[in-house]
Amino acid sequence: KMALSGTGYSTEELTRTKGEMEAFLADESKLQQTRDFLKLVPADSDHAKTLKMLERTFGCYIMESEEAQTLRAEATKIEGQLEAARNVLTLGATIDGKFEEMSSVGLRNKVRVDADEDVRKACYEGLSKIGDFVTENGFVELVKVRNRMAKALGYLDFYDYKVTNAEGFGK
C-alpha cells in the first residue's frame, strides 16, 4: 500500500497475510471463547470492555454464507491488484511546462495553499487522474463484488454491511 519494495512486500504476500488475518478474526471458536470470558468478569470492568470490543471485532469477520466468503476472497484479490497498480502510478503536475512528480498529499497541499492559481489547477488535474486510474483498474468491479457479498449476507449493500458491523447502526 505504501509502495514498499522487496519480496516481503509483494501484492501476493499482502493478499496472503490479509487472508490469514481475516481467517484468524473469522474463527468462530475465538468468538465463543470471548463470550465465555465475558461471563466470568464483572460487566462494568475494563476486562469486560476489552472483551466486548473483541466480540464486536470477531463478529464483523464471521461470515456464515459460503458465497459471501468466496466473494470476500475475490474482493481481497481485486483490492491487492488495485493497490499494486496504484503503487506504480506516477503522480504529479506540469508546472511552468515541466512535470514535477508529487504524492497525492503533496498535490492536495498545493491545491489548498499555493498562491498561484495555475499551480493549483495543475495540481488539481494531477489529483483527478487518480479517479480515472482506479476506475480503469478494477475499482468498479471491486464495488460490485463487495455489494454482492453484502447482499449474500442480507445487507442492502457494502456500505450497509460495514456501518452495521463496525458502527452498530444501519444505512
PDB file of C-alpha atoms in Angstrom, residues 10-164:
ATOM      1  CA  SER A  10       4.596  -8.053  -2.755  1.00  0.00           C
ATOM      2  CA  THR A  11       0.919  -7.838  -3.616  1.00  0.00           C
ATOM      3  CA  GLU A  12       0.709 -11.611  -3.309  1.00  0.00           C
ATOM      4  CA  GLU A  13       2.265 -11.533   0.169  1.00  0.00           C
ATOM      5  CA  LEU A  14      -0.018  -8.697   1.294  1.00  0.00           C
ATOM      6  CA  THR A  15      -3.056 -10.588  -0.021  1.00  0.00           C
ATOM      7  CA  ARG A  16      -1.888 -13.787   1.695  1.00  0.00           C
ATOM      8  CA  THR A  17      -1.272 -12.148   5.070  1.00  0.00           C
ATOM      9  CA  LYS A  18      -4.539 -10.208   4.875  1.00  0.00           C
ATOM     10  CA  GLY A  19      -6.318 -13.504   4.231  1.00  0.00           C
ATOM     11  CA  GLU A  20      -4.598 -15.075   7.241  1.00  0.00           C
ATOM     12  CA  MET A  21      -5.555 -12.144   9.454  1.00  0.00           C
ATOM     13  CA  GLU A  22      -9.181 -12.333   8.296  1.00  0.00           C
ATOM     14  CA  ALA A  23      -9.225 -16.107   8.876  1.00  0.00           C
ATOM     15  CA  PHE A  24      -7.948 -15.525  12.424  1.00  0.00           C
ATOM     16  CA  LEU A  25     -10.635 -12.907  13.068  1.00  0.00           C
ATOM     17  CA  ALA A  26     -13.328 -15.096  11.483  1.00  0.00           C
ATOM     18  CA  ASP A  27     -12.584 -18.060  13.749  1.00  0.00           C
ATOM     19  CA  GLU A  28     -15.893 -18.811  15.463  1.00  0.00           C
ATOM     20  CA  SER A  29     -14.129 -20.528  18.372  1.00  0.00           C
ATOM     21  CA  LYS A  30     -12.428 -17.229  19.235  1.00  0.00           C
ATOM     22  CA  LEU A  31     -15.803 -15.503  19.340  1.00  0.00           C
ATOM     23  CA  GLN A  32     -17.192 -18.239  21.581  1.00  0.00           C
ATOM     24  CA  GLN A  33     -14.158 -18.092  23.856  1.00  0.00           C
ATOM     25  CA  THR A  34     -14.559 -14.324  24.133  1.00  0.00           C
ATOM     26  CA  ARG A  35     -18.215 -14.747  25.094  1.00  0.00           C
ATOM     27  CA  ASP A  36     -17.258 -17.380  27.671  1.00  0.00           C
ATOM     28  CA  PHE A  37     -14.712 -14.997  29.227  1.00  0.00           C
ATOM     29  CA  LEU A  38     -17.338 -12.232  29.301  1.00  0.00           C
ATOM     30  CA  LYS A  39     -19.433 -14.403  31.623  1.00  0.00           C
ATOM     31  CA  LEU A  40     -16.534 -14.594  34.070  1.00  0.00           C
ATOM     32  CA  VAL A  41     -15.793 -10.891  34.567  1.00  0.00           C
ATOM     33  CA  PRO A  42     -17.832  -8.088  36.122  1.00  0.00           C
ATOM     34  CA  ALA A  43     -19.920  -6.383  33.405  1.00  0.00           C
ATOM     35  CA  ASP A  44     -18.585  -2.926  34.284  1.00  0.00           C
ATOM     36  CA  SER A  45     -14.905  -3.911  34.383  1.00  0.00           C
ATOM     37  CA  ASP A  46     -12.124  -2.905  31.997  1.00  0.00           C
ATOM     38  CA  HIS A  47     -11.813  -6.583  31.075  1.00  0.00           C
ATOM     39  CA  ALA A  48     -15.456  -6.664  30.009  1.00  0.00           C
ATOM     40  CA  LYS A  49     -14.962  -3.516  27.947  1.00  0.00           C
ATOM     41  CA  THR A  50     -11.994  -5.075  26.139  1.00  0.00           C
ATOM     42  CA  LEU A  51     -13.783  -8.388  25.658  1.00  0.00           C
ATOM     43  CA  LYS A  52     -16.820  -6.600  24.189  1.00  0.00           C
ATOM     44  CA  MET A  53     -14.530  -4.903  21.667  1.00  0.00           C
ATOM     45  CA  LEU A  54     -13.085  -8.287  20.733  1.00  0.00           C
ATOM     46  CA  GLU A  55     -16.580  -9.752  20.478  1.00  0.00           C
ATOM     47  CA  ARG A  56     -17.614  -6.992  18.063  1.00  0.00           C
ATOM     48  CA  THR A  57     -14.422  -7.410  16.029  1.00  0.00           C
ATOM     49  CA  PHE A  58     -14.767 -11.189  15.693  1.00  0.00           C
ATOM     50  CA  GLY A  59     -18.453 -10.739  14.840  1.00  0.00           C
ATOM     51  CA  CYS A  60     -17.551  -8.401  11.974  1.00  0.00           C
ATOM     52  CA  TYR A  61     -15.419 -11.056  10.287  1.00  0.00           C
ATOM     53  CA  ILE A  62     -17.539 -14.150  10.719  1.00  0.00           C
ATOM     54  CA  MET A  63     -19.487 -14.864   7.541  1.00  0.00           C
ATOM     55  CA  GLU A  64     -21.923 -17.731   7.656  1.00  0.00           C
ATOM     56  CA  SER A  65     -22.505 -17.717   3.908  1.00  0.00           C
ATOM     57  CA  GLU A  66     -20.057 -19.701   1.748  1.00  0.00           C
ATOM     58  CA  GLU A  67     -20.977 -17.460  -1.183  1.00  0.00           C
ATOM     59  CA  ALA A  68     -20.062 -14.382   0.876  1.00  0.00           C
ATOM     60  CA  GLN A  69     -16.751 -15.964   1.921  1.00  0.00           C
ATOM     61  CA  THR A  70     -15.900 -16.669  -1.730  1.00  0.00           C
ATOM     62  CA  LEU A  71     -16.840 -13.123  -2.718  1.00  0.00           C
ATOM     63  CA  ARG A  72     -14.757 -11.675   0.152  1.00  0.00           C
ATOM     64  CA  ALA A  73     -11.733 -13.628  -1.101  1.00  0.00           C
ATOM     65  CA  GLU A  74     -12.394 -12.322  -4.624  1.00  0.00           C
ATOM     66  CA  ALA A  75     -12.672  -8.750  -3.288  1.00  0.00           C
ATOM     67  CA  THR A  76      -9.390  -9.133  -1.395  1.00  0.00           C
ATOM     68  CA  LYS A  77      -7.678 -10.259  -4.601  1.00  0.00           C
ATOM     69  CA  ILE A  78      -9.063  -7.271  -6.538  1.00  0.00           C
ATOM     70  CA  GLU A  79      -8.026  -4.923  -3.717  1.00  0.00           C
ATOM     71  CA  GLY A  80      -4.473  -6.288  -3.906  1.00  0.00           C
ATOM     72  CA  GLN A  81      -4.314  -5.867  -7.680  1.00  0.00           C
ATOM     73  CA  LEU A  82      -5.630  -2.311  -7.421  1.00  0.00           C
ATOM     74  CA  GLU A  83      -3.139  -1.474  -4.668  1.00  0.00           C
ATOM     75  CA  ALA A  84      -0.276  -2.894  -6.725  1.00  0.00           C
ATOM     76  CA  ALA A  85      -1.313  -0.870  -9.773  1.00  0.00           C
ATOM     77  CA  ARG A  86      -1.743   2.275  -7.670  1.00  0.00           C
ATOM     78  CA  ASN A  87       1.729   1.825  -6.170  1.00  0.00           C
ATOM     79  CA  VAL A  88       3.342   2.264  -9.583  1.00  0.00           C
ATOM     80  CA  LEU A  89       1.166   5.202 -10.663  1.00  0.00           C
ATOM     81  CA  THR A  90       3.291   8.313 -11.081  1.00  0.00           C
ATOM     82  CA  LEU A  91       1.504  11.382  -9.808  1.00  0.00           C
ATOM     83  CA  GLY A  92       2.427  14.974 -10.258  1.00  0.00           C
ATOM     84  CA  ALA A  93       1.639  18.174 -12.085  1.00  0.00           C
ATOM     85  CA  THR A  94       3.011  20.091 -15.035  1.00  0.00           C
ATOM     86  CA  ILE A  95       4.122  23.441 -13.641  1.00  0.00           C
ATOM     87  CA  ASP A  96       5.761  26.044 -15.854  1.00  0.00           C
ATOM     88  CA  GLY A  97       5.971  23.468 -18.647  1.00  0.00           C
ATOM     89  CA  LYS A  98       7.852  20.930 -16.529  1.00  0.00           C
ATOM     90  CA  PHE A  99       6.367  17.799 -14.936  1.00  0.00           C
ATOM     91  CA  GLU A 100       7.002  17.683 -11.182  1.00  0.00           C
ATOM     92  CA  GLU A 101       6.416  14.343  -9.505  1.00  0.00           C
ATOM     93  CA  MET A 102       4.418  14.664  -6.260  1.00  0.00           C
ATOM     94  CA  SER A 103       2.450  12.406  -3.968  1.00  0.00           C
ATOM     95  CA  SER A 104      -1.304  12.775  -3.608  1.00  0.00           C
ATOM     96  CA  VAL A 105      -0.641  14.552  -0.301  1.00  0.00           C
ATOM     97  CA  GLY A 106       1.771  16.975  -1.983  1.00  0.00           C
ATOM     98  CA  LEU A 107      -0.732  17.672  -4.749  1.00  0.00           C
ATOM     99  CA  ARG A 108      -3.544  18.265  -2.235  1.00  0.00           C
ATOM    100  CA  ASN A 109      -1.380  20.607  -0.200  1.00  0.00           C
ATOM    101  CA  LYS A 110      -0.546  22.708  -3.246  1.00  0.00           C
ATOM    102  CA  VAL A 111      -4.223  22.807  -4.271  1.00  0.00           C
ATOM    103  CA  ARG A 112      -5.038  24.148  -0.801  1.00  0.00           C
ATOM    104  CA  VAL A 113      -2.277  26.672  -0.218  1.00  0.00           C
ATOM    105  CA  ASP A 114      -0.331  27.648  -3.352  1.00  0.00           C
ATOM    106  CA  ALA A 115      -0.789  31.323  -4.200  1.00  0.00           C
ATOM    107  CA  ASP A 116      -0.593  30.690  -7.967  1.00  0.00           C
ATOM    108  CA  GLU A 117      -3.948  29.700  -9.478  1.00  0.00           C
ATOM    109  CA  ASP A 118      -2.239  27.936 -12.409  1.00  0.00           C
ATOM    110  CA  VAL A 119      -0.264  25.754  -9.969  1.00  0.00           C
ATOM    111  CA  ARG A 120      -3.426  24.942  -8.012  1.00  0.00           C
ATOM    112  CA  LYS A 121      -5.210  23.995 -11.248  1.00  0.00           C
ATOM    113  CA  ALA A 122      -2.314  21.814 -12.440  1.00  0.00           C
ATOM    114  CA  CYS A 123      -2.208  20.022  -9.088  1.00  0.00           C
ATOM    115  CA  TYR A 124      -5.984  19.525  -9.116  1.00  0.00           C
ATOM    116  CA  GLU A 125      -5.718  17.983 -12.583  1.00  0.00           C
ATOM    117  CA  GLY A 126      -2.909  15.734 -11.322  1.00  0.00           C
ATOM    118  CA  LEU A 127      -5.128  14.571  -8.458  1.00  0.00           C
ATOM    119  CA  SER A 128      -8.071  13.938 -10.761  1.00  0.00           C
ATOM    120  CA  LYS A 129      -6.019  11.307 -12.593  1.00  0.00           C
ATOM    121  CA  ILE A 130      -6.367   9.032  -9.560  1.00  0.00           C
ATOM    122  CA  GLY A 131     -10.121   8.677 -10.127  1.00  0.00           C
ATOM    123  CA  ASP A 132      -9.714   7.756 -13.771  1.00  0.00           C
ATOM    124  CA  PHE A 133      -6.895   5.372 -12.900  1.00  0.00           C
ATOM    125  CA  VAL A 134      -8.756   3.414 -10.215  1.00  0.00           C
ATOM    126  CA  THR A 135     -11.894   3.288 -12.353  1.00  0.00           C
ATOM    127  CA  GLU A 136      -9.874   1.723 -15.163  1.00  0.00           C
ATOM    128  CA  ASN A 137      -8.013  -0.667 -12.837  1.00  0.00           C
ATOM    129  CA  GLY A 138     -10.664  -2.666 -11.016  1.00  0.00           C
ATOM    130  CA  PHE A 139     -12.424  -0.334  -8.598  1.00  0.00           C
ATOM    131  CA  VAL A 140     -15.804  -0.693 -10.315  1.00  0.00           C
ATOM    132  CA  GLU A 141     -15.524  -4.494 -10.199  1.00  0.00           C
ATOM    133  CA  LEU A 142     -14.459  -4.275  -6.545  1.00  0.00           C
ATOM    134  CA  VAL A 143     -17.598  -2.296  -5.683  1.00  0.00           C
ATOM    135  CA  LYS A 144     -19.763  -4.842  -7.495  1.00  0.00           C
ATOM    136  CA  VAL A 145     -18.143  -7.806  -5.714  1.00  0.00           C
ATOM    137  CA  ARG A 146     -18.380  -6.107  -2.304  1.00  0.00           C
ATOM    138  CA  ASN A 147     -22.061  -5.331  -2.882  1.00  0.00           C
ATOM    139  CA  ARG A 148     -22.764  -8.938  -3.940  1.00  0.00           C
ATOM    140  CA  MET A 149     -21.001 -10.154  -0.805  1.00  0.00           C
ATOM    141  CA  ALA A 150     -23.058  -7.848   1.420  1.00  0.00           C
ATOM    142  CA  LYS A 151     -26.295  -8.905  -0.261  1.00  0.00           C
ATOM    143  CA  ALA A 152     -25.371 -12.569   0.259  1.00  0.00           C
ATOM    144  CA  LEU A 153     -25.223 -11.714   3.974  1.00  0.00           C
ATOM    145  CA  GLY A 154     -28.613  -9.972   3.922  1.00  0.00           C
ATOM    146  CA  TYR A 155     -27.496  -6.339   3.751  1.00  0.00           C
ATOM    147  CA  LEU A 156     -28.606  -3.685   1.258  1.00  0.00           C
ATOM    148  CA  ASP A 157     -25.054  -3.090   0.031  1.00  0.00           C
ATOM    149  CA  PHE A 158     -21.451  -2.993   1.249  1.00  0.00           C
ATOM    150  CA  TYR A 159     -21.904   0.361   2.991  1.00  0.00           C
ATOM    151  CA  ASP A 160     -24.858  -1.026   4.962  1.00  0.00           C
ATOM    152  CA  TYR A 161     -22.763  -4.086   5.861  1.00  0.00           C
ATOM    153  CA  LYS A 162     -19.801  -2.003   7.051  1.00  0.00           C
ATOM    154  CA  VAL A 163     -21.658   0.567   9.133  1.00  0.00           C
ATOM    155  CA  THR A 164     -23.928  -2.039  10.702  1.00  0.00           C
TER     156      THR A 164
END
